[in-house]
Each structure stands twice: as structure tokens, then as C-alpha cells.
Amino acid sequence: MRKSIIPVLLSSLILTLTACASKPDEASADSDSISRSSEARKQLEAELFSESAVAENTDEHSSETLAGESTDENSASDAALQSCTVDNVTFSVDASLISQSGMEGTFLAPDQTYAYQLQAITPLGDSMPQEFFDALIETYENKYNVISYDSTLSAYTSPDGVECWRSNIKMTVNTTFFDIDVLIAPQKNKVVSFAATCSSAEPELVDIRTVSSTATFQIGAADYVSGNSFIGSDGSELCLYADGTFANYEHTDDYDGDCLTGTYEVYYGQPAIDQVVQMTEYGLTADEMDGALLAAQDGYVLTSERRTLLLQDDIDSPDTYHVCLDTFYAIILHNEQYISPDQASMTVDTTMLFIGYYIPELQLLDMTNANTASYAQFIYKEPAGEPH
């Protein structure tokens, strides 16, 4: 597994040590330790959130109060919540907690006795969930006072239906108590760590599960392909209409030129892998598909940059992107007619399979044409609208 992930999770432990370690008369931090913690926080944020996608319609601290106040005046437990989105992970905390400026995903109690935070988000990569967690625990035990933890991960389904693994860790660092939940979502290629902190003398103040149990995942959450138009890397335009038909125009915006028409199918996530395996004429097995997915999850490089890497040994490392099972797509085009500029048509009876990943931050499909073993990229243009 990629051990470099573990230090990131470890360093995140310091984030609230000076924010809410305890009441002033129980423990305090000198100015030097506060400064060190602040610097470490900035360094961690640069590591974790340099490419984070903050949800739309949130304020500069990534939080908002939801319209969720109880209509039952006799129920004090139905308090309003505020939500926060960090790097495609959304969670909720009590509306009374105060979002901390410059500490994305951290919320402090009004009396500063406790805090809740999203500590860290990292890719799972090619690690197995239990393997990842065991390595994390081993490192924690070597550095901190681990009180207890769930040695075996428990199956858990998030509110948005994502199958996860979860474990709880309780530990102390000096006079600060940590209640930590680690969520591992293989289909999203995510490991998410939530923590509640308070004075070690008052651990009953916090329950991290009230926060971690609200977590949902915004990556690969929908079909971003069907019903949209894309510009191909060869200058063509692929219009995938909502009615299940398509038109592939030779030139973008030239709807009177040459084009292929027919019907299409789009699959993403596990159904995409299942569909490709069923298409035995392409010779792709489930093991091969799963192996390729695991390799891509360690940091996906666009096909155009991979080609360059093969030709040049001295170029800088290319950018890598987060991909997961739910951003894997299979697009099947059933070509039925070729239409020339004079509107003459010719019957075509071929099928083309494209497999690859949708990169949300680029609005890009990075695909392989399984018929020709060639690469193709499609950039989102706009909703396809009605057939031309």
C-alpha cells in the first residue's frame, strides 16, 4: 500500500489541539505551540485541499444552515443542522457550532470546550480497506495513547447508499481526547477521517458518529454523460440525446456535414464493468478490469500525457486525477446510418465501445476505443437538446 497516506492522517491530529483542547483552567497552549500548530495546519491544507471541489452555494467557510429546523416545538432534539462540503465529501454538524476561518471542515462549540472536524481525505489507492486501517492503527499506536479501537472494520452504508467500511478509534494526545471515525469507501476511492476533540477529562462531551454518519459522497454520484454533447479530440461533436439516439458530426457545430447516427447505451460504476465483461468479443475479463481500476486509483494520468511519457524520459511528472469505480464509464454506440452533406444516407450496422473515466474537474471523458485500441477524449460542451 502507499504508506505516504498515513503521515497525512497523522499530521491532521494536531488541527484542533490549540482550538479546543480544554477549558482554560484545565489546560493551555503557549504561543510557540499555537504558532507551530497553525503552520502545520496550513501545510496540511495545502496538501489535502489544493484541488478540492467545494460545493456550490456554500460560504467562504464551506458551511450553510439547512432549512431543517423542527416544526415540532415540543421536540428540542430536532435541531437545525449546517452542512459542509470538502473535496466532494459532504457532512452535517449542529447549527450552533462555529465554522473556523482558515480551517476548512472544522467547527468549534460556542464555549470552546469541544470541536468536530473532517480531519483528512485521501485516496484508498490499490490498498485493501483492512490493510489500510491496520497500517494506520500501527502508526497511531507508535505515536499516541490509543485507548481503544475496532480491530475489524464494520460494513456500513452511507445515507446516499455508498457501501463503506467503518471503524472507531479513541485516543489521547497530551490532555486532549480524540473520538475518531475512519470511513473507507472503495467504490469512491476515498478514506475519510472525522474527529471530535475535547478535554481528556470530559470525553462524554463528544460523539463523532453524530457527524460521520451524515457523510455523503459527491463524486460519481450521477450519469454525467447521457443527454449531453461532447467535443471530440479530433474536432468532431458527439451528441447523446436524451431519447437514447446519437449523432456523431465530423466537425463541431457543422450539423449539415457528414455524420453517423444511431442509438447508444451508457453505463457507469460496477454496471459498466459488468457490461464490458459480458461483451466477450472484446476479450476483457473481470480480473483485468479490476486490476486496471486499482492501478488507476493510485493517481490517474490522462491518456494524452501517458503517450508523451512513452516518448520522452525527461519531462516533468504530469498531473494526476482522482478516479474511482463510480467515475468509470462504458459508452456503446450502435451505428445505424451514415448521412452525407447532401442528406444521402447509407445503412451502417456496427457497434463501437468506448471505456474510460470521466474527470469531473475537467468535464472530460478520457476514453479508449476498444474497437481500434486508440485513445479518444471528449470534452463536455452543453446539454444535447433535441436532435438536429
mmCIF file of C-alpha atoms in Angstrom:
data_model
loop_
_atom_site.group_PDB
_atom_site.id
_atom_site.type_symbol
_atom_site.label_atom_id
_atom_site.label_comp_id
_atom_site.label_asym_id
_atom_site.label_seq_id
_atom_site.Cartn_x
_atom_site.Cartn_y
_atom_site.Cartn_z
ATOM 1 C CA MET A 1 0.000 0.000 0.000
ATOM 2 C CA ARG A 2 1.014 3.626 -0.324
ATOM 3 C CA LYS A 3 2.452 4.427 3.114
ATOM 4 C CA SER A 4 2.685 8.135 2.267
ATOM 5 C CA ILE A 5 -1.013 8.479 3.057
ATOM 6 C CA ILE A 6 -0.556 7.557 6.709
ATOM 7 C CA PRO A 7 1.577 10.599 7.713
ATOM 8 C CA VAL A 8 -1.100 12.874 6.251
ATOM 9 C CA LEU A 9 -3.703 11.345 8.542
ATOM 10 C CA LEU A 10 -1.270 11.521 11.450
ATOM 11 C CA SER A 11 -0.429 15.171 10.944
ATOM 12 C CA SER A 12 -4.112 16.035 10.840
ATOM 13 C CA LEU A 13 -4.418 15.150 14.515
ATOM 14 C CA ILE A 14 -2.903 18.455 15.567
ATOM 15 C CA LEU A 15 -5.542 20.571 13.867
ATOM 16 C CA THR A 16 -7.670 21.228 16.927
ATOM 17 C CA LEU A 17 -5.140 20.790 19.703
ATOM 18 C CA THR A 18 -4.958 24.543 20.198
ATOM 19 C CA ALA A 19 -8.519 25.272 19.128
ATOM 20 C CA CYS A 20 -10.394 23.448 21.851
ATOM 21 C CA ALA A 21 -8.081 21.226 23.857
ATOM 22 C CA SER A 22 -9.884 22.047 27.105
ATOM 23 C CA LYS A 23 -11.322 24.789 29.230
ATOM 24 C CA PRO A 24 -8.756 27.485 30.070
ATOM 25 C CA ASP A 25 -8.343 26.376 33.671
ATOM 26 C CA GLU A 26 -7.726 22.745 32.709
ATOM 27 C CA ALA A 27 -5.061 23.046 30.028
ATOM 28 C CA SER A 28 -3.431 25.736 27.915
ATOM 29 C CA ALA A 29 -1.049 26.048 24.987
ATOM 30 C CA ASP A 30 1.807 28.530 24.875
ATOM 31 C CA SER A 31 2.244 30.911 21.938
ATOM 32 C CA ASP A 32 5.013 28.811 20.376
ATOM 33 C CA SER A 33 2.856 25.678 20.233
ATOM 34 C CA ILE A 34 -0.045 27.672 18.797
ATOM 35 C CA SER A 35 2.237 29.020 16.093
ATOM 36 C CA ARG A 36 3.565 25.566 15.277
ATOM 37 C CA SER A 37 0.048 24.141 15.067
ATOM 38 C CA SER A 38 -1.052 26.968 12.785
ATOM 39 C CA GLU A 39 1.868 26.390 10.434
ATOM 40 C CA ALA A 40 1.213 22.658 10.362
ATOM 41 C CA ARG A 41 -2.459 23.299 9.631
ATOM 42 C CA LYS A 42 -1.560 25.474 6.642
ATOM 43 C CA GLN A 43 0.841 22.853 5.363
ATOM 44 C CA LEU A 44 -1.770 20.113 5.698
ATOM 45 C CA GLU A 45 -4.440 22.183 3.967
ATOM 46 C CA ALA A 46 -2.061 22.803 1.073
ATOM 47 C CA GLU A 47 -1.533 19.020 0.841
ATOM 48 C CA LEU A 48 -5.129 17.939 1.166
ATOM 49 C CA PHE A 49 -7.243 20.664 -0.338
ATOM 50 C CA SER A 50 -5.209 22.260 -3.144
ATOM 51 C CA GLU A 51 -7.586 20.671 -5.673
ATOM 52 C CA SER A 52 -10.667 20.280 -3.503
ATOM 53 C CA ALA A 53 -14.058 20.925 -5.049
ATOM 54 C CA VAL A 54 -16.146 22.963 -2.623
ATOM 55 C CA ALA A 55 -19.877 22.572 -3.112
ATOM 56 C CA GLU A 56 -21.816 25.348 -4.824
ATOM 57 C CA ASN A 57 -23.876 27.757 -2.753
ATOM 58 C CA THR A 58 -21.672 27.498 0.350
ATOM 59 C CA ASP A 59 -19.997 30.457 2.048
ATOM 60 C CA GLU A 60 -16.254 31.018 2.252
ATOM 61 C CA HIS A 61 -16.025 28.562 5.156
ATOM 62 C CA SER A 62 -17.918 25.894 3.160
ATOM 63 C CA SER A 63 -20.878 25.841 5.508
ATOM 64 C CA GLU A 64 -24.521 26.774 5.388
ATOM 65 C CA THR A 65 -27.551 26.415 7.602
ATOM 66 C CA LEU A 66 -30.051 23.964 6.186
ATOM 67 C CA ALA A 67 -33.752 24.540 6.138
ATOM 68 C CA GLY A 68 -34.149 21.685 8.536
ATOM 69 C CA GLU A 69 -35.473 23.220 11.731
ATOM 70 C CA SER A 70 -38.068 21.155 13.518
ATOM 71 C CA THR A 71 -41.697 22.086 13.067
ATOM 72 C CA ASP A 72 -42.449 20.348 16.349
ATOM 73 C CA GLU A 73 -41.970 22.956 19.062
ATOM 74 C CA ASN A 74 -42.097 20.239 21.722
ATOM 75 C CA SER A 75 -39.060 18.417 20.305
ATOM 76 C CA ALA A 76 -35.801 20.020 21.390
ATOM 77 C CA SER A 77 -33.793 17.224 19.771
ATOM 78 C CA ASP A 78 -34.715 18.179 16.182
ATOM 79 C CA ALA A 79 -32.137 20.952 15.967
ATOM 80 C CA ALA A 80 -31.181 22.663 12.701
ATOM 81 C CA LEU A 81 -28.023 21.473 11.005
ATOM 82 C CA GLN A 82 -25.409 23.144 8.864
ATOM 83 C CA SER A 83 -23.637 21.290 6.075
ATOM 84 C CA CYS A 84 -20.099 21.438 4.800
ATOM 85 C CA THR A 85 -18.516 20.044 1.628
ATOM 86 C CA VAL A 86 -14.800 19.402 1.345
ATOM 87 C CA ASP A 87 -13.250 17.613 -1.626
ATOM 88 C CA ASN A 88 -16.549 16.003 -2.710
ATOM 89 C CA VAL A 89 -17.447 14.809 0.805
ATOM 90 C CA THR A 90 -20.464 16.459 2.449
ATOM 91 C CA PHE A 91 -21.322 16.178 6.155
ATOM 92 C CA SER A 92 -23.503 17.975 8.701
ATOM 93 C CA VAL A 93 -22.996 19.348 12.205
ATOM 94 C CA ASP A 94 -25.233 21.137 14.669
ATOM 95 C CA ALA A 95 -26.083 24.669 13.553
ATOM 96 C CA SER A 96 -24.846 26.093 16.869
ATOM 97 C CA LEU A 97 -21.241 25.140 16.114
ATOM 98 C CA ILE A 98 -18.973 27.833 14.686
ATOM 99 C CA SER A 99 -17.118 27.281 11.419
ATOM 100 C CA GLN A 100 -13.432 28.127 11.857
ATOM 101 C CA SER A 101 -11.950 30.576 9.381
ATOM 102 C CA GLY A 102 -8.913 29.124 7.649
ATOM 103 C CA MET A 103 -9.657 25.625 8.978
ATOM 104 C CA GLU A 104 -11.882 24.074 6.340
ATOM 105 C CA GLY A 105 -14.260 21.491 7.746
ATOM 106 C CA THR A 106 -13.658 22.422 11.405
ATOM 107 C CA PHE A 107 -16.459 23.538 13.767
ATOM 108 C CA LEU A 108 -15.986 24.773 17.335
ATOM 109 C CA ALA A 109 -18.519 24.774 20.169
ATOM 110 C CA PRO A 110 -19.590 28.273 21.276
ATOM 111 C CA ASP A 111 -17.991 27.711 24.693
ATOM 112 C CA GLN A 112 -14.836 26.286 23.020
ATOM 113 C CA THR A 113 -14.996 23.057 25.023
ATOM 114 C CA TYR A 114 -15.124 20.726 22.012
ATOM 115 C CA ALA A 115 -14.870 20.632 18.233
ATOM 116 C CA TYR A 116 -15.820 18.449 15.283
ATOM 117 C CA GLN A 117 -13.826 18.287 12.082
ATOM 118 C CA LEU A 118 -13.239 16.464 8.885
ATOM 119 C CA GLN A 119 -9.589 15.637 9.511
ATOM 120 C CA ALA A 120 -8.404 14.271 6.207
ATOM 121 C CA ILE A 121 -9.448 12.818 2.865
ATOM 122 C CA THR A 122 -7.053 10.567 0.983
ATOM 123 C CA PRO A 123 -7.352 8.059 -1.871
ATOM 124 C CA LEU A 124 -7.508 4.408 -0.923
ATOM 125 C CA GLY A 125 -5.419 3.617 -3.996
ATOM 126 C CA ASP A 126 -4.584 -0.040 -4.530
ATOM 127 C CA SER A 127 -4.789 -0.912 -0.825
ATOM 128 C CA MET A 128 -7.366 -3.218 0.693
ATOM 129 C CA PRO A 129 -9.520 -1.490 3.361
ATOM 130 C CA GLN A 130 -8.423 -3.658 6.305
ATOM 131 C CA GLU A 131 -4.776 -3.432 5.208
ATOM 132 C CA PHE A 132 -5.001 0.350 5.111
ATOM 133 C CA PHE A 133 -6.646 0.554 8.520
ATOM 134 C CA ASP A 134 -4.196 -1.870 10.163
ATOM 135 C CA ALA A 135 -1.258 0.239 8.973
ATOM 136 C CA LEU A 136 -2.942 3.378 10.301
ATOM 137 C CA ILE A 137 -3.527 1.839 13.730
ATOM 138 C CA GLU A 138 0.039 0.537 13.919
ATOM 139 C CA THR A 139 1.378 4.023 13.291
ATOM 140 C CA TYR A 140 -1.055 5.644 15.740
ATOM 141 C CA GLU A 141 -0.067 3.225 18.485
ATOM 142 C CA ASN A 142 3.590 4.056 17.966
ATOM 143 C CA LYS A 143 2.969 7.777 18.410
ATOM 144 C CA TYR A 144 -0.107 8.311 20.592
ATOM 145 C CA ASN A 145 -2.036 6.872 23.516
ATOM 146 C CA VAL A 146 -4.658 4.743 21.781
ATOM 147 C CA ILE A 147 -7.350 3.868 24.315
ATOM 148 C CA SER A 148 -9.457 1.593 22.124
ATOM 149 C CA TYR A 149 -10.335 0.857 18.525
ATOM 150 C CA ASP A 150 -12.447 -1.514 16.448
ATOM 151 C CA SER A 151 -9.868 -4.003 15.204
ATOM 152 C CA THR A 152 -12.166 -5.267 12.461
ATOM 153 C CA LEU A 153 -13.830 -2.917 10.029
ATOM 154 C CA SER A 154 -17.632 -2.935 10.062
ATOM 155 C CA ALA A 155 -19.770 -2.817 6.931
ATOM 156 C CA TYR A 156 -21.672 0.454 6.707
ATOM 157 C CA THR A 157 -23.932 2.095 4.129
ATOM 158 C CA SER A 158 -23.816 5.886 3.900
ATOM 159 C CA PRO A 159 -27.034 7.941 3.620
ATOM 160 C CA ASP A 160 -26.536 8.164 -0.154
ATOM 161 C CA GLY A 161 -26.242 4.391 -0.486
ATOM 162 C CA VAL A 162 -22.457 4.025 -0.760
ATOM 163 C CA GLU A 163 -21.115 0.758 0.644
ATOM 164 C CA CYS A 164 -18.336 1.614 3.112
ATOM 165 C CA TRP A 165 -16.176 0.156 5.853
ATOM 166 C CA ARG A 166 -16.008 1.977 9.172
ATOM 167 C CA SER A 167 -14.038 1.856 12.404
ATOM 168 C CA ASN A 168 -13.789 3.985 15.523
ATOM 169 C CA ILE A 169 -10.625 4.985 17.379
ATOM 170 C CA LYS A 170 -10.418 6.613 20.788
ATOM 171 C CA MET A 171 -7.122 8.106 21.867
ATOM 172 C CA THR A 172 -5.494 10.913 23.823
ATOM 173 C CA VAL A 173 -2.741 13.311 22.867
ATOM 174 C CA ASN A 174 -1.447 15.063 25.975
ATOM 175 C CA THR A 175 -4.634 16.394 27.621
ATOM 176 C CA THR A 176 -6.817 16.173 24.501
ATOM 177 C CA PHE A 177 -9.288 13.360 23.855
ATOM 178 C CA PHE A 178 -9.934 12.245 20.255
ATOM 179 C CA ASP A 179 -13.008 10.329 19.105
ATOM 180 C CA ILE A 180 -12.180 9.343 15.507
ATOM 181 C CA ASP A 181 -14.222 7.614 12.833
ATOM 182 C CA VAL A 182 -12.469 6.331 9.715
ATOM 183 C CA LEU A 183 -14.726 5.753 6.687
ATOM 184 C CA ILE A 184 -13.334 3.760 3.770
ATOM 185 C CA ALA A 185 -15.371 3.848 0.553
ATOM 186 C CA PRO A 186 -13.691 1.618 -2.075
ATOM 187 C CA GLN A 187 -16.157 2.484 -4.842
ATOM 188 C CA LYS A 188 -15.329 6.174 -4.345
ATOM 189 C CA ASN A 189 -11.575 5.571 -3.803
ATOM 190 C CA LYS A 190 -11.821 7.574 -0.578
ATOM 191 C CA VAL A 191 -10.606 7.284 3.008
ATOM 192 C CA VAL A 192 -12.251 9.921 5.180
ATOM 193 C CA SER A 193 -11.265 10.644 8.774
ATOM 194 C CA PHE A 194 -13.600 12.551 11.102
ATOM 195 C CA ALA A 195 -12.599 13.584 14.623
ATOM 196 C CA ALA A 196 -14.229 15.056 17.690
ATOM 197 C CA THR A 197 -11.909 16.619 20.272
ATOM 198 C CA CYS A 198 -12.327 17.811 23.829
ATOM 199 C CA SER A 199 -10.539 17.717 27.166
ATOM 200 C CA SER A 200 -9.455 14.209 28.146
ATOM 201 C CA ALA A 201 -11.236 14.853 31.435
ATOM 202 C CA GLU A 202 -14.623 15.155 29.674
ATOM 203 C CA PRO A 203 -14.797 12.576 26.839
ATOM 204 C CA GLU A 204 -18.573 12.388 27.242
ATOM 205 C CA LEU A 205 -18.868 15.809 25.574
ATOM 206 C CA VAL A 206 -18.439 14.380 22.078
ATOM 207 C CA ASP A 207 -19.747 11.616 19.829
ATOM 208 C CA ILE A 208 -18.133 11.622 16.381
ATOM 209 C CA ARG A 209 -20.709 9.233 14.966
ATOM 210 C CA THR A 210 -23.314 12.014 15.023
ATOM 211 C CA VAL A 211 -21.180 13.671 12.334
ATOM 212 C CA SER A 212 -19.580 10.793 10.417
ATOM 213 C CA SER A 213 -22.985 9.138 9.945
ATOM 214 C CA THR A 214 -24.118 12.131 7.865
ATOM 215 C CA ALA A 215 -21.268 11.886 5.339
ATOM 216 C CA THR A 216 -22.186 11.562 1.662
ATOM 217 C CA PHE A 217 -20.038 11.460 -1.483
ATOM 218 C CA GLN A 218 -20.454 13.876 -4.379
ATOM 219 C CA ILE A 219 -18.063 12.163 -6.822
ATOM 220 C CA GLY A 220 -19.519 9.723 -9.345
ATOM 221 C CA ALA A 221 -22.969 10.361 -7.946
ATOM 222 C CA ALA A 222 -24.833 10.565 -11.274
ATOM 223 C CA ASP A 223 -24.665 9.878 -15.008
ATOM 224 C CA TYR A 224 -22.770 12.888 -16.412
ATOM 225 C CA VAL A 225 -22.783 11.611 -19.996
ATOM 226 C CA SER A 226 -26.289 10.733 -21.208
ATOM 227 C CA GLY A 227 -28.202 13.675 -22.670
ATOM 228 C CA ASN A 228 -25.081 15.793 -23.280
ATOM 229 C CA SER A 229 -22.926 16.898 -26.183
ATOM 230 C CA PHE A 230 -19.144 16.464 -26.232
ATOM 231 C CA ILE A 231 -16.379 17.790 -28.473
ATOM 232 C CA GLY A 232 -14.002 15.024 -29.540
ATOM 233 C CA SER A 233 -10.223 15.383 -29.579
ATOM 234 C CA ASP A 234 -10.407 15.041 -33.384
ATOM 235 C CA GLY A 235 -12.718 18.073 -33.683
ATOM 236 C CA SER A 236 -15.909 16.069 -34.049
ATOM 237 C CA GLU A 237 -19.062 16.558 -31.993
ATOM 238 C CA LEU A 238 -20.867 13.686 -30.289
ATOM 239 C CA CYS A 239 -24.468 14.477 -29.365
ATOM 240 C CA LEU A 240 -26.003 11.928 -26.991
ATOM 241 C CA TYR A 241 -29.677 12.826 -26.987
ATOM 242 C CA ALA A 242 -31.952 12.165 -24.039
ATOM 243 C CA ASP A 243 -34.137 9.826 -26.111
ATOM 244 C CA GLY A 244 -31.289 7.319 -26.471
ATOM 245 C CA THR A 245 -30.270 8.309 -30.009
ATOM 246 C CA PHE A 246 -26.992 9.932 -31.002
ATOM 247 C CA ALA A 247 -25.427 11.870 -33.848
ATOM 248 C CA ASN A 248 -21.665 12.000 -34.307
ATOM 249 C CA TYR A 249 -20.829 15.004 -36.517
ATOM 250 C CA GLU A 250 -17.477 15.121 -38.290
ATOM 251 C CA HIS A 251 -16.978 18.780 -37.359
ATOM 252 C CA THR A 252 -18.161 20.655 -34.262
ATOM 253 C CA ASP A 253 -21.201 22.878 -34.894
ATOM 254 C CA ASP A 254 -21.442 21.688 -38.514
ATOM 255 C CA TYR A 255 -24.796 19.953 -38.360
ATOM 256 C CA ASP A 256 -25.164 19.829 -42.155
ATOM 257 C CA GLY A 257 -21.939 17.897 -42.671
ATOM 258 C CA ASP A 258 -21.081 14.214 -42.509
ATOM 259 C CA CYS A 259 -22.418 12.355 -39.507
ATOM 260 C CA LEU A 260 -23.146 8.934 -38.085
ATOM 261 C CA THR A 261 -26.425 8.317 -36.308
ATOM 262 C CA GLY A 262 -27.835 5.512 -34.217
ATOM 263 C CA THR A 263 -28.605 4.586 -30.632
ATOM 264 C CA TYR A 264 -26.362 4.479 -27.584
ATOM 265 C CA GLU A 265 -26.016 2.943 -24.145
ATOM 266 C CA VAL A 266 -24.183 4.450 -21.178
ATOM 267 C CA TYR A 267 -23.064 2.544 -18.089
ATOM 268 C CA TYR A 268 -21.001 3.764 -15.163
ATOM 269 C CA GLY A 269 -19.666 2.207 -11.975
ATOM 270 C CA GLN A 270 -19.936 -1.538 -11.438
ATOM 271 C CA PRO A 271 -22.624 -1.908 -14.146
ATOM 272 C CA ALA A 272 -20.070 -0.556 -16.646
ATOM 273 C CA ILE A 273 -17.530 -3.222 -15.730
ATOM 274 C CA ASP A 274 -20.208 -5.920 -15.782
ATOM 275 C CA GLN A 275 -21.373 -4.817 -19.227
ATOM 276 C CA VAL A 276 -17.866 -4.781 -20.715
ATOM 277 C CA VAL A 277 -17.124 -8.259 -19.354
ATOM 278 C CA GLN A 278 -20.351 -9.535 -20.937
ATOM 279 C CA MET A 279 -19.175 -8.260 -24.335
ATOM 280 C CA THR A 280 -16.890 -11.245 -24.769
ATOM 281 C CA GLU A 281 -15.896 -10.226 -28.309
ATOM 282 C CA TYR A 282 -13.562 -7.650 -26.724
ATOM 283 C CA GLY A 283 -11.812 -10.251 -24.582
ATOM 284 C CA LEU A 284 -11.765 -8.200 -21.365
ATOM 285 C CA THR A 285 -12.122 -10.170 -18.136
ATOM 286 C CA ALA A 286 -13.368 -9.027 -14.729
ATOM 287 C CA ASP A 287 -9.909 -9.553 -13.217
ATOM 288 C CA GLU A 288 -8.295 -7.406 -15.906
ATOM 289 C CA MET A 289 -10.858 -4.659 -15.413
ATOM 290 C CA ASP A 290 -10.486 -4.694 -11.631
ATOM 291 C CA GLY A 291 -6.688 -4.657 -11.920
ATOM 292 C CA ALA A 292 -6.739 -1.676 -14.260
ATOM 293 C CA LEU A 293 -9.086 0.167 -11.893
ATOM 294 C CA LEU A 294 -6.844 -0.418 -8.869
ATOM 295 C CA ALA A 295 -3.802 0.807 -10.793
ATOM 296 C CA ALA A 296 -5.648 3.952 -11.919
ATOM 297 C CA GLN A 297 -6.782 4.763 -8.383
ATOM 298 C CA ASP A 298 -3.205 5.469 -7.273
ATOM 299 C CA GLY A 299 -3.243 8.603 -9.447
ATOM 300 C CA TYR A 300 -4.765 8.702 -12.911
ATOM 301 C CA VAL A 301 -2.780 10.215 -15.779
ATOM 302 C CA LEU A 302 -4.657 11.380 -18.882
ATOM 303 C CA THR A 303 -4.075 9.276 -21.979
ATOM 304 C CA SER A 304 -2.522 12.163 -23.912
ATOM 305 C CA GLU A 305 0.081 12.632 -21.180
ATOM 306 C CA ARG A 306 0.720 8.891 -20.976
ATOM 307 C CA ARG A 307 1.571 8.896 -24.682
ATOM 308 C CA THR A 308 4.024 11.731 -24.099
ATOM 309 C CA LEU A 309 5.632 9.840 -21.239
ATOM 310 C CA LEU A 310 6.361 6.948 -23.578
ATOM 311 C CA LEU A 311 8.209 9.255 -25.969
ATOM 312 C CA GLN A 312 10.095 11.460 -23.530
ATOM 313 C CA ASP A 313 12.016 10.422 -20.455
ATOM 314 C CA ASP A 314 12.865 13.848 -19.079
ATOM 315 C CA ILE A 315 9.512 15.628 -18.904
ATOM 316 C CA ASP A 316 8.048 16.779 -15.617
ATOM 317 C CA SER A 317 5.606 14.469 -13.878
ATOM 318 C CA PRO A 318 2.141 15.011 -15.357
ATOM 319 C CA ASP A 319 -0.877 15.961 -13.284
ATOM 320 C CA THR A 320 -2.814 13.073 -11.813
ATOM 321 C CA TYR A 321 -6.540 12.935 -11.157
ATOM 322 C CA HIS A 322 -8.834 11.146 -8.735
ATOM 323 C CA VAL A 323 -10.792 8.345 -10.354
ATOM 324 C CA CYS A 324 -12.873 5.603 -8.812
ATOM 325 C CA LEU A 325 -15.260 2.822 -9.703
ATOM 326 C CA ASP A 326 -18.155 5.269 -9.994
ATOM 327 C CA THR A 327 -16.342 7.516 -12.489
ATOM 328 C CA PHE A 328 -15.595 4.570 -14.812
ATOM 329 C CA TYR A 329 -17.776 4.633 -17.952
ATOM 330 C CA ALA A 330 -18.646 2.323 -20.808
ATOM 331 C CA ILE A 331 -20.281 4.020 -23.798
ATOM 332 C CA ILE A 332 -21.684 1.832 -26.568
ATOM 333 C CA LEU A 333 -22.559 3.409 -29.914
ATOM 334 C CA HIS A 334 -24.784 1.347 -32.209
ATOM 335 C CA ASN A 335 -24.096 2.929 -35.600
ATOM 336 C CA GLU A 336 -27.119 2.681 -37.890
ATOM 337 C CA GLN A 337 -26.828 5.322 -40.618
ATOM 338 C CA TYR A 338 -24.167 7.401 -42.310
ATOM 339 C CA ILE A 339 -25.562 10.704 -43.611
ATOM 340 C CA SER A 340 -23.600 12.779 -46.137
ATOM 341 C CA PRO A 341 -23.852 16.577 -46.592
ATOM 342 C CA ASP A 342 -26.352 16.122 -49.455
ATOM 343 C CA GLN A 343 -28.530 14.175 -46.987
ATOM 344 C CA ALA A 344 -27.943 10.877 -48.766
ATOM 345 C CA SER A 345 -27.920 8.072 -46.235
ATOM 346 C CA MET A 346 -26.296 4.687 -46.101
ATOM 347 C CA THR A 347 -27.163 1.883 -43.716
ATOM 348 C CA VAL A 348 -24.426 1.035 -41.232
ATOM 349 C CA ASP A 349 -24.503 -1.870 -38.831
ATOM 350 C CA THR A 350 -21.523 -1.588 -36.490
ATOM 351 C CA THR A 351 -21.014 -1.208 -32.755
ATOM 352 C CA MET A 352 -18.292 0.815 -31.053
ATOM 353 C CA LEU A 353 -17.287 0.511 -27.405
ATOM 354 C CA PHE A 354 -15.541 3.314 -25.518
ATOM 355 C CA ILE A 355 -14.269 2.677 -21.986
ATOM 356 C CA GLY A 356 -12.554 5.070 -19.601
ATOM 357 C CA TYR A 357 -13.073 7.708 -16.955
ATOM 358 C CA TYR A 358 -14.997 10.920 -16.525
ATOM 359 C CA ILE A 359 -12.807 13.571 -14.868
ATOM 360 C CA PRO A 360 -15.279 15.929 -13.118
ATOM 361 C CA GLU A 361 -12.908 18.867 -12.603
ATOM 362 C CA LEU A 362 -12.105 18.899 -16.341
ATOM 363 C CA GLN A 363 -15.591 17.862 -17.530
ATOM 364 C CA LEU A 364 -13.674 15.407 -19.684
ATOM 365 C CA LEU A 365 -14.189 11.835 -20.823
ATOM 366 C CA ASP A 366 -10.776 10.167 -21.171
ATOM 367 C CA MET A 367 -11.558 7.039 -23.151
ATOM 368 C CA THR A 368 -10.164 4.115 -25.101
ATOM 369 C CA ASN A 369 -11.882 2.973 -28.284
ATOM 370 C CA ALA A 370 -11.982 -0.783 -27.685
ATOM 371 C CA ASN A 371 -12.592 -1.452 -31.394
ATOM 372 C CA THR A 372 -9.434 0.262 -32.606
ATOM 373 C CA ALA A 373 -7.341 0.240 -29.388
ATOM 374 C CA SER A 374 -6.918 4.003 -29.783
ATOM 375 C CA TYR A 375 -7.398 6.853 -27.322
ATOM 376 C CA ALA A 376 -10.133 9.463 -27.555
ATOM 377 C CA GLN A 377 -11.049 12.411 -25.370
ATOM 378 C CA PHE A 378 -14.434 14.116 -25.243
ATOM 379 C CA ILE A 379 -14.893 17.496 -23.555
ATOM 380 C CA TYR A 380 -18.346 18.436 -22.293
ATOM 381 C CA LYS A 381 -19.972 21.109 -24.451
ATOM 382 C CA GLU A 382 -23.607 21.514 -23.398
ATOM 383 C CA PRO A 383 -26.861 19.577 -22.976
ATOM 384 C CA ALA A 384 -27.630 17.837 -26.263
ATOM 385 C CA GLY A 385 -31.150 19.253 -26.585
ATOM 386 C CA GLU A 386 -33.288 17.993 -29.454
ATOM 387 C CA PRO A 387 -31.826 16.125 -32.464
ATOM 388 C CA HIS A 388 -30.702 18.499 -35.234
#
